[in-house]
Amino acid sequence: MYHKLSNTASRTTLEKEFNKRFKYPNLYQKQILINGIDEVTIPIIPMEEENLIVPAIWGILPENYKDDWSVFQNIFNSLNLNINSLDNPSWYSNALLNRRCLIPVTGFFTSYLIDGILYPYYFHRKSGLPFCLSGVYNKLEDGFLSCAIITTQNKPGPKAIQNIDGSIPLLFPKDLNQKWLSPETNKIDILEMLYSVP
């Protein structure tokens, strides 16, 4: 389960790196630690406004949901959704076809369990520049967006960086970002993208 992110990039750096502008530039603030256990907003690049970076509540909620975020999260933690659950019929499976997003971050936190001891690990680019996690989102009754990070099982190997449960956020090569956001990308292409990423 991934529930800690970091976004220390400036607004200018994010806009330049992804060639997108903030819809609400004054709402963005750098954050060394974004803890998803609390209700927080994070920047996303949604399909419906693919040229903009917009705020979204981290922890996807059902479309047109009316109750409090914390009430839902106490029942179902939706900060992350595993790719294997996205294709099953559920309240969030439609988001995979119609509401995909990219989630710009400068890093995420994970933990290793080695010999009965937890070791924290911070995953980031050596350059410190932001990169995107893949995600899905829904629109709430009040117009706010809520989102989740898509996770996959990490492939074993010497450079495998994984959480205790063996999962890792799904990262696409930068050249696939536009395909992920395109409304023209069909279900077969989406599933191929999800399952073929190294």
Coordinates of N, CA and C in Angstrom, one line a residue:
M1 N 0.8 -1.2 0.0 CA 0.0 0.0 0.0 C 0.9 1.2 0.0
Y2 N 0.7 2.1 -1.0 CA 1.4 3.3 -1.0 C 0.6 4.5 -0.5
H3 N 1.0 5.1 0.5 CA 0.2 6.2 1.1 C 1.1 7.5 1.4
K4 N 2.3 7.5 0.9 CA 3.1 8.6 1.1 C 3.8 9.0 -0.2
L5 N 3.6 10.2 -0.6 CA 4.3 10.8 -1.9 C 5.1 12.0 -1.5
S6 N 5.8 12.5 -2.5 CA 6.5 13.8 -2.3 C 6.4 14.5 -3.6
N7 N 6.2 15.8 -3.5 CA 6.2 16.7 -4.7 C 6.9 18.0 -4.3
T8 N 8.2 18.0 -4.5 CA 9.0 19.2 -4.1 C 9.3 20.1 -5.3
A9 N 8.8 19.8 -6.5 CA 9.0 20.6 -7.7 C 8.2 21.9 -7.6
S10 N 8.8 22.9 -8.1 CA 8.1 24.2 -8.2 C 7.0 24.1 -9.3
R11 N 6.1 25.0 -9.2 CA 5.0 25.1 -10.2 C 5.6 25.2 -11.6
T12 N 6.6 26.0 -11.7 CA 7.2 26.3 -13.0 C 7.9 25.0 -13.5
T13 N 8.6 24.3 -12.7 CA 9.2 23.0 -13.1 C 8.2 22.0 -13.6
L14 N 7.1 21.8 -12.8 CA 6.0 20.9 -13.3 C 5.5 21.3 -14.6
E15 N 5.2 22.6 -14.8 CA 4.6 23.0 -16.0 C 5.6 22.8 -17.2
K16 N 6.8 23.1 -17.0 CA 7.8 22.9 -18.0 C 8.1 21.4 -18.3
E17 N 8.2 20.6 -17.3 CA 8.5 19.2 -17.5 C 7.4 18.5 -18.3
F18 N 6.2 18.8 -18.0 CA 5.0 18.1 -18.6 C 4.3 18.9 -19.7
N19 N 4.8 20.1 -20.0 CA 4.2 21.0 -21.0 C 2.7 21.2 -20.8
K20 N 2.4 21.4 -19.5 CA 1.0 21.6 -19.1 C 1.0 22.8 -18.2
R21 N -0.1 23.5 -18.0 CA -0.2 24.6 -17.1 C -1.2 24.3 -16.0
F22 N -1.0 24.9 -14.9 CA -2.0 24.7 -13.7 C -3.3 25.4 -14.0
K23 N -4.4 24.7 -13.8 CA -5.7 25.4 -13.9 C -5.9 26.4 -12.8
Y24 N -5.4 26.0 -11.6 CA -5.5 26.9 -10.4 C -4.1 27.1 -9.8
P25 N -3.3 27.9 -10.4 CA -1.9 28.0 -10.0 C -1.7 28.3 -8.5
N26 N -2.5 29.1 -8.0 CA -2.3 29.5 -6.6 C -2.6 28.4 -5.5
L27 N -3.3 27.4 -6.0 CA -3.6 26.3 -5.0 C -2.4 25.3 -4.8
Y28 N -1.5 25.3 -5.8 CA -0.3 24.3 -5.7 C 0.7 24.8 -4.7
Q29 N 1.1 23.9 -3.9 CA 2.3 24.1 -2.9 C 3.2 22.9 -3.0
K30 N 4.5 23.1 -2.9 CA 5.4 22.0 -2.8 C 5.2 21.3 -1.5
Q31 N 5.3 20.0 -1.5 CA 5.1 19.2 -0.2 C 6.2 18.1 -0.2
I32 N 7.0 18.2 0.9 CA 8.0 17.2 1.1 C 7.4 15.8 1.3
L33 N 6.3 15.8 2.2 CA 5.6 14.6 2.5 C 4.1 14.8 2.4
I34 N 3.5 14.0 1.5 CA 2.1 14.0 1.3 C 1.6 12.7 1.8
N35 N 0.9 12.8 2.9 CA 0.4 11.6 3.6 C -1.1 11.3 3.3
G36 N -1.3 10.3 2.5 CA -2.6 9.9 2.0 C -3.6 9.5 3.1
I37 N -3.1 9.1 4.3 CA -3.9 8.7 5.4 C -4.8 9.9 5.8
D38 N -4.3 11.1 5.6 CA -5.1 12.3 5.8 C -5.8 12.7 4.5
E39 N -6.9 13.4 4.5 CA -7.5 13.9 3.3 C -6.6 15.0 2.7
V40 N -6.0 14.7 1.5 CA -5.1 15.7 0.9 C -5.5 15.8 -0.6
T41 N -5.1 16.9 -1.2 CA -5.2 17.1 -2.6 C -3.8 17.0 -3.2
I42 N -3.8 16.4 -4.4 CA -2.6 16.3 -5.2 C -2.8 16.7 -6.6
P43 N -1.8 17.1 -7.3 CA -2.0 17.5 -8.7 C -2.2 16.3 -9.6
I44 N -3.1 16.4 -10.6 CA -3.2 15.3 -11.6 C -3.4 16.0 -13.0
I45 N -3.1 15.2 -14.0 CA -3.4 15.6 -15.4 C -4.5 14.6 -15.8
P46 N -5.7 15.1 -15.9 CA -6.9 14.2 -16.2 C -7.1 14.2 -17.7
M47 N -7.7 13.1 -18.2 CA -8.1 12.9 -19.6 C -8.9 14.1 -20.1
E48 N -9.9 14.5 -19.3 CA -10.9 15.5 -19.8 C -10.3 16.9 -19.9
E49 N -9.1 17.1 -19.3 CA -8.4 18.4 -19.4 C -6.9 18.1 -19.5
E50 N -6.6 17.4 -20.6 CA -5.2 16.8 -20.7 C -4.1 17.9 -20.8
N51 N -4.5 19.1 -21.1 CA -3.5 20.2 -21.2 C -3.3 20.9 -19.9
L52 N -4.0 20.5 -18.8 CA -4.0 21.2 -17.5 C -3.5 20.3 -16.4
I53 N -3.0 20.9 -15.4 CA -2.7 20.2 -14.1 C -3.8 20.7 -13.1
V54 N -4.6 19.8 -12.6 CA -5.7 20.2 -11.7 C -5.6 19.5 -10.3
P55 N -6.2 20.0 -9.3 CA -6.1 19.4 -8.0 C -7.2 18.2 -7.9
A56 N -6.8 17.2 -7.2 CA -7.7 16.1 -7.0 C -7.5 15.5 -5.6
I57 N -8.6 15.1 -4.9 CA -8.5 14.4 -3.6 C -7.8 13.1 -3.8
W58 N -6.8 12.8 -3.1 CA -6.1 11.5 -3.2 C -7.0 10.4 -2.4
G59 N -7.4 9.4 -3.1 CA -8.3 8.4 -2.6 C -9.6 8.4 -3.4
I60 N -9.7 7.6 -4.4 CA -10.8 7.7 -5.3 C -12.1 7.4 -4.6
L61 N -13.1 8.1 -4.9 CA -14.5 7.9 -4.4 C -15.4 7.6 -5.5
P62 N -16.5 7.0 -5.3 CA -17.5 6.7 -6.4 C -18.0 8.0 -7.0
E63 N -18.3 8.0 -8.3 CA -18.8 9.1 -8.9 C -20.1 9.6 -8.2
N64 N -20.2 10.9 -8.1 CA -21.4 11.6 -7.5 C -21.5 11.2 -6.0
Y65 N -20.4 10.8 -5.4 CA -20.4 10.5 -3.9 C -20.7 11.7 -3.1
K66 N -21.6 11.6 -2.1 CA -22.0 12.7 -1.3 C -21.5 12.8 0.1
D67 N -21.1 11.7 0.7 CA -20.6 11.6 2.1 C -19.2 12.1 2.2
D68 N -18.7 12.1 3.4 CA -17.3 12.5 3.7 C -16.3 11.5 3.2
W69 N -15.1 12.0 2.8 CA -14.0 11.2 2.3 C -13.6 10.2 3.4
S70 N -13.5 10.7 4.7 CA -13.0 9.8 5.7 C -14.0 8.6 6.0
V71 N -15.3 8.8 5.8 CA -16.2 7.8 6.0 C -16.0 6.7 5.0
F72 N -15.7 7.0 3.8 CA -15.5 6.0 2.7 C -14.1 5.3 2.9
Q73 N -13.1 6.1 3.2 CA -11.8 5.5 3.4 C -11.7 4.6 4.6
N74 N -12.5 4.8 5.6 CA -12.6 3.9 6.7 C -13.1 2.5 6.3
I75 N -13.9 2.5 5.3 CA -14.5 1.2 4.8 C -13.6 0.6 3.7
F76 N -13.1 1.4 2.8 CA -12.4 0.9 1.6 C -11.2 1.9 1.3
N77 N -10.0 1.5 1.6 CA -8.9 2.4 1.3 C -8.6 2.4 -0.2
S78 N -8.9 3.6 -0.8 CA -8.8 3.7 -2.3 C -7.7 4.6 -2.7
L79 N -6.6 4.7 -2.0 CA -5.5 5.5 -2.4 C -4.8 4.8 -3.6
N80 N -4.8 3.5 -3.6 CA -4.2 2.7 -4.7 C -5.2 1.7 -5.1
L81 N -5.1 1.4 -6.4 CA -5.9 0.3 -7.0 C -5.0 -0.6 -7.8
N82 N -5.0 -1.9 -7.5 CA -4.1 -2.8 -8.2 C -4.7 -3.1 -9.6
I83 N -3.8 -3.2 -10.6 CA -4.3 -3.4 -12.0 C -5.2 -4.6 -12.1
N84 N -5.0 -5.7 -11.3 CA -5.8 -6.9 -11.4 C -7.3 -6.6 -10.9
S85 N -7.5 -5.6 -10.2 CA -8.9 -5.3 -9.7 C -9.6 -4.3 -10.7
L86 N -8.9 -3.6 -11.6 CA -9.5 -2.6 -12.4 C -10.4 -3.2 -13.5
D87 N -10.1 -4.4 -13.9 CA -10.9 -5.0 -15.0 C -12.2 -5.7 -14.5
N88 N -12.3 -5.9 -13.2 CA -13.5 -6.5 -12.6 C -14.6 -5.4 -12.6
P89 N -15.8 -5.9 -12.8 CA -16.9 -4.9 -12.7 C -17.0 -4.4 -11.3
S90 N -16.9 -3.1 -11.2 CA -17.1 -2.4 -9.8 C -17.3 -1.0 -10.1
W91 N -17.5 -0.2 -9.0 CA -17.8 1.2 -9.1 C -16.6 2.0 -9.6
Y92 N -15.4 1.4 -9.7 CA -14.3 2.2 -10.2 C -13.7 1.6 -11.5
S93 N -14.2 0.5 -12.0 CA -13.7 -0.1 -13.3 C -14.0 0.8 -14.5
N94 N -15.1 1.6 -14.5 CA -15.4 2.4 -15.6 C -14.4 3.6 -15.7
A95 N -13.8 3.9 -14.6 CA -12.7 5.0 -14.6 C -11.6 4.6 -15.5
L96 N -11.2 3.3 -15.5 CA -10.1 2.9 -16.3 C -10.3 3.2 -17.8
L97 N -11.6 3.0 -18.3 CA -11.9 3.3 -19.7 C -12.1 4.8 -20.0
N98 N -12.6 5.5 -19.0 CA -13.1 6.9 -19.3 C -12.4 8.0 -18.5
R99 N -11.7 7.7 -17.5 CA -11.1 8.7 -16.6 C -9.7 8.4 -16.1
R100 N -8.8 8.3 -17.0 CA -7.4 8.0 -16.7 C -6.7 9.3 -16.4
C101 N -5.7 9.2 -15.6 CA -4.9 10.4 -15.3 C -3.4 10.1 -15.1
L102 N -2.6 11.1 -15.1 CA -1.2 11.0 -14.7 C -1.1 11.8 -13.4
I103 N -0.3 11.3 -12.5 CA -0.1 12.0 -11.2 C 1.4 12.4 -11.1
P104 N 1.7 13.7 -11.3 CA 3.1 14.1 -11.2 C 3.6 14.1 -9.7
V105 N 4.7 13.6 -9.5 CA 5.4 13.5 -8.2 C 6.9 13.7 -8.4
T106 N 7.6 14.0 -7.3 CA 9.0 13.9 -7.3 C 9.5 12.6 -6.7
G107 N 8.6 11.9 -6.0 CA 9.0 10.6 -5.4 C 7.9 10.0 -4.6
F108 N 8.1 8.8 -4.2 CA 7.2 8.1 -3.3 C 7.9 7.2 -2.3
F109 N 7.3 6.9 -1.2 CA 7.9 6.2 -0.1 C 7.4 4.8 -0.1
T110 N 8.3 3.9 0.2 CA 8.0 2.5 0.4 C 8.8 1.9 1.5
S111 N 8.6 0.6 1.8 CA 9.3 0.0 2.9 C 9.7 -1.4 2.5
Y112 N 10.9 -1.8 2.9 CA 11.4 -3.2 2.8 C 11.2 -3.9 4.1
L113 N 10.9 -5.1 4.2 CA 11.0 -5.9 5.4 C 12.1 -6.9 5.2
I114 N 13.2 -6.7 6.0 CA 14.4 -7.5 6.0 C 14.7 -8.0 7.4
D115 N 14.7 -9.3 7.5 CA 15.0 -9.9 8.8 C 14.2 -9.4 9.9
G116 N 12.9 -9.2 9.6 CA 12.0 -8.7 10.7 C 12.0 -7.3 11.0
I117 N 12.8 -6.5 10.2 CA 12.9 -5.0 10.5 C 12.4 -4.3 9.2
L118 N 11.6 -3.3 9.4 CA 11.2 -2.4 8.3 C 12.2 -1.4 8.0
Y119 N 12.5 -1.2 6.7 CA 13.4 -0.2 6.3 C 12.7 0.7 5.3
P120 N 12.7 2.0 5.5 CA 12.1 2.9 4.6 C 12.9 3.1 3.4
Y121 N 12.3 3.4 2.2 CA 13.0 3.7 1.0 C 12.2 4.8 0.3
Y122 N 13.0 5.8 -0.3 CA 12.4 6.9 -1.0 C 12.8 6.7 -2.5
F123 N 11.8 6.5 -3.3 CA 12.1 6.3 -4.8 C 11.9 7.6 -5.5
H124 N 12.9 8.0 -6.2 CA 12.9 9.3 -7.0 C 13.9 9.2 -8.1
R125 N 13.8 10.2 -9.0 CA 14.7 10.3 -10.1 C 16.0 10.9 -9.6
K126 N 17.1 10.4 -10.1 CA 18.4 10.9 -9.7 C 18.5 12.4 -9.9
S127 N 17.9 12.9 -11.0 CA 18.0 14.3 -11.3 C 17.1 15.2 -10.4
G128 N 16.2 14.5 -9.6 CA 15.3 15.3 -8.8 C 14.0 15.8 -9.5
L129 N 14.0 15.6 -10.8 CA 12.9 16.1 -11.6 C 11.6 15.3 -11.4
P130 N 10.5 15.8 -11.6 CA 9.2 15.1 -11.4 C 9.0 14.0 -12.5
F131 N 8.2 13.0 -12.2 CA 7.8 12.0 -13.1 C 6.3 11.7 -12.8
C132 N 5.7 10.9 -13.6 CA 4.2 10.6 -13.4 C 4.0 9.2 -13.1
L133 N 3.0 9.1 -12.1 CA 2.4 7.8 -11.8 C 1.2 7.7 -12.6
S134 N 0.8 6.5 -12.9 CA -0.5 6.3 -13.6 C -1.6 6.3 -12.6
G135 N -2.8 6.7 -13.0 CA -3.9 6.7 -12.1 C -5.3 6.8 -12.8
V136 N -6.3 6.7 -12.0 CA -7.7 6.9 -12.5 C -8.4 7.9 -11.6
Y137 N -9.5 8.5 -12.0 CA -10.2 9.5 -11.2 C -11.7 9.4 -11.5
N138 N -12.4 10.0 -10.5 CA -13.9 10.1 -10.6 C -14.2 11.6 -10.3
K139 N -15.4 12.0 -10.7 CA -15.9 13.4 -10.4 C -16.9 13.2 -9.3
L140 N -16.8 14.0 -8.3 CA -17.8 14.0 -7.2 C -19.0 14.9 -7.5
E141 N -20.0 14.8 -6.7 CA -21.2 15.5 -6.9 C -21.0 17.0 -7.0
D142 N -20.0 17.5 -6.1 CA -19.7 18.9 -6.1 C -18.7 19.4 -7.1
G143 N -18.3 18.5 -8.0 CA -17.4 18.8 -9.1 C -15.9 18.5 -8.8
F144 N -15.6 18.3 -7.5 CA -14.2 17.9 -7.2 C -13.8 16.6 -7.8
L145 N -12.6 16.4 -8.1 CA -12.1 15.1 -8.6 C -11.4 14.4 -7.4
S146 N -11.5 13.0 -7.5 CA -10.8 12.2 -6.6 C -10.1 11.1 -7.4
C147 N -8.9 10.7 -6.9 CA -8.1 9.9 -7.8 C -7.4 8.7 -7.0
A148 N -6.9 7.8 -7.7 CA -6.1 6.7 -7.1 C -4.9 6.4 -8.0
I149 N -3.8 5.9 -7.3 CA -2.7 5.4 -8.1 C -2.9 4.0 -8.5
I150 N -2.5 3.7 -9.7 CA -2.6 2.3 -10.1 C -1.3 1.6 -9.7
T151 N -1.4 0.4 -9.1 CA -0.2 -0.4 -8.7 C -0.2 -1.7 -9.5
T152 N 1.0 -2.2 -9.6 CA 1.2 -3.5 -10.2 C 2.1 -4.4 -9.4
Q153 N 2.2 -5.6 -9.7 CA 3.2 -6.5 -9.0 C 4.6 -6.2 -9.6
N154 N 5.5 -6.0 -8.8 CA 6.9 -5.7 -9.3 C 7.5 -7.0 -9.7
K155 N 8.2 -6.9 -10.9 CA 8.9 -8.1 -11.4 C 10.2 -8.3 -10.6
P156 N 10.5 -9.5 -10.2 CA 11.7 -9.8 -9.4 C 12.9 -9.5 -10.2
G157 N 14.0 -9.2 -9.5 CA 15.2 -8.9 -10.1 C 16.1 -8.1 -9.2
P158 N 17.4 -7.9 -9.6 CA 18.3 -7.3 -8.7 C 18.0 -5.8 -8.4
K159 N 17.2 -5.1 -9.3 CA 16.9 -3.7 -9.1 C 15.4 -3.6 -8.6
A160 N 14.8 -4.7 -8.2 CA 13.4 -4.6 -7.9 C 13.2 -3.8 -6.6
I161 N 12.4 -2.8 -6.7 CA 12.1 -1.9 -5.6 C 10.6 -2.1 -5.3
Q162 N 10.3 -2.7 -4.2 CA 8.9 -3.0 -4.0 C 8.5 -2.8 -2.5
N163 N 7.2 -2.6 -2.4 CA 6.6 -2.5 -1.1 C 6.5 -3.9 -0.4
I164 N 6.1 -3.9 0.8 CA 6.0 -5.2 1.6 C 5.1 -6.2 0.8
D165 N 4.1 -5.7 0.2 CA 3.1 -6.6 -0.5 C 3.6 -6.9 -1.9
G166 N 4.7 -6.4 -2.3 CA 5.3 -6.8 -3.6 C 4.7 -5.9 -4.8
S167 N 4.0 -4.8 -4.4 CA 3.5 -3.9 -5.4 C 4.4 -2.7 -5.6
I168 N 4.1 -2.1 -6.7 CA 4.8 -0.8 -7.1 C 3.9 0.1 -7.9
P169 N 3.9 1.4 -7.7 CA 3.1 2.2 -8.6 C 3.5 2.0 -10.1
L170 N 2.5 2.0 -10.9 CA 2.7 1.8 -12.4 C 3.2 3.1 -13.0
L171 N 4.4 3.0 -13.6 CA 5.1 4.1 -14.2 C 5.2 3.8 -15.7
F172 N 4.8 4.7 -16.5 CA 4.9 4.6 -18.0 C 6.2 5.3 -18.4
P173 N 6.8 4.8 -19.5 CA 7.8 5.7 -20.2 C 7.1 7.0 -20.6
K174 N 7.8 8.1 -20.6 CA 7.2 9.4 -20.9 C 6.5 9.4 -22.2
D175 N 7.0 8.7 -23.2 CA 6.4 8.7 -24.5 C 5.0 8.0 -24.6
L176 N 4.6 7.3 -23.5 CA 3.3 6.7 -23.5 C 2.3 7.5 -22.7
N177 N 2.7 8.6 -22.1 CA 1.8 9.5 -21.3 C 0.6 9.9 -22.1
Q178 N 0.8 10.4 -23.4 CA -0.3 11.0 -24.2 C -1.2 9.9 -24.6
K179 N -0.7 8.7 -24.9 CA -1.6 7.5 -25.2 C -2.5 7.2 -24.0
W180 N -1.9 7.2 -22.8 CA -2.7 6.9 -21.6 C -3.8 7.9 -21.4
L181 N -3.6 9.2 -21.8 CA -4.6 10.2 -21.6 C -5.6 10.3 -22.7
S182 N -5.3 9.7 -23.9 CA -6.1 9.8 -25.0 C -7.5 9.1 -24.9
P183 N -8.6 9.8 -25.2 CA -9.9 9.2 -25.3 C -10.0 8.1 -26.4
E184 N -9.1 8.2 -27.3 CA -9.1 7.3 -28.5 C -8.5 5.9 -28.1
T185 N -7.8 5.8 -27.0 CA -7.1 4.6 -26.6 C -8.2 3.6 -26.1
N186 N -8.3 2.5 -26.8 CA -9.4 1.5 -26.5 C -9.0 0.5 -25.4
K187 N -9.9 -0.3 -25.0 CA -9.7 -1.2 -23.8 C -8.6 -2.1 -24.1
I188 N -8.5 -2.7 -25.3 CA -7.4 -3.6 -25.6 C -6.0 -2.9 -25.4
D189 N -5.9 -1.7 -25.9 CA -4.6 -0.9 -25.8 C -4.4 -0.6 -24.3
I190 N -5.4 -0.3 -23.6 CA -5.2 0.1 -22.2 C -4.7 -1.1 -21.4
L191 N -5.3 -2.3 -21.6 CA -4.9 -3.5 -20.9 C -3.4 -3.9 -21.3
E192 N -3.1 -3.7 -22.6 CA -1.8 -4.0 -23.1 C -0.8 -3.0 -22.4
M193 N -1.1 -1.8 -22.3 CA -0.2 -0.8 -21.6 C -0.1 -1.2 -20.1
L194 N -1.1 -1.6 -19.4 CA -1.1 -2.0 -18.0 C -0.2 -3.2 -17.8
Y195 N -0.3 -4.2 -18.7 CA 0.4 -5.4 -18.4 C 1.8 -5.6 -19.1
S196 N 2.1 -4.7 -20.0 CA 3.4 -4.8 -20.7 C 4.5 -3.9 -20.2
V197 N 4.1 -3.0 -19.2 CA 5.2 -2.1 -18.7 C 6.2 -2.8 -17.9
P198 N 7.5 -2.6 -18.2 CA 8.5 -3.4 -17.5 C 8.6 -3.0 -16.0

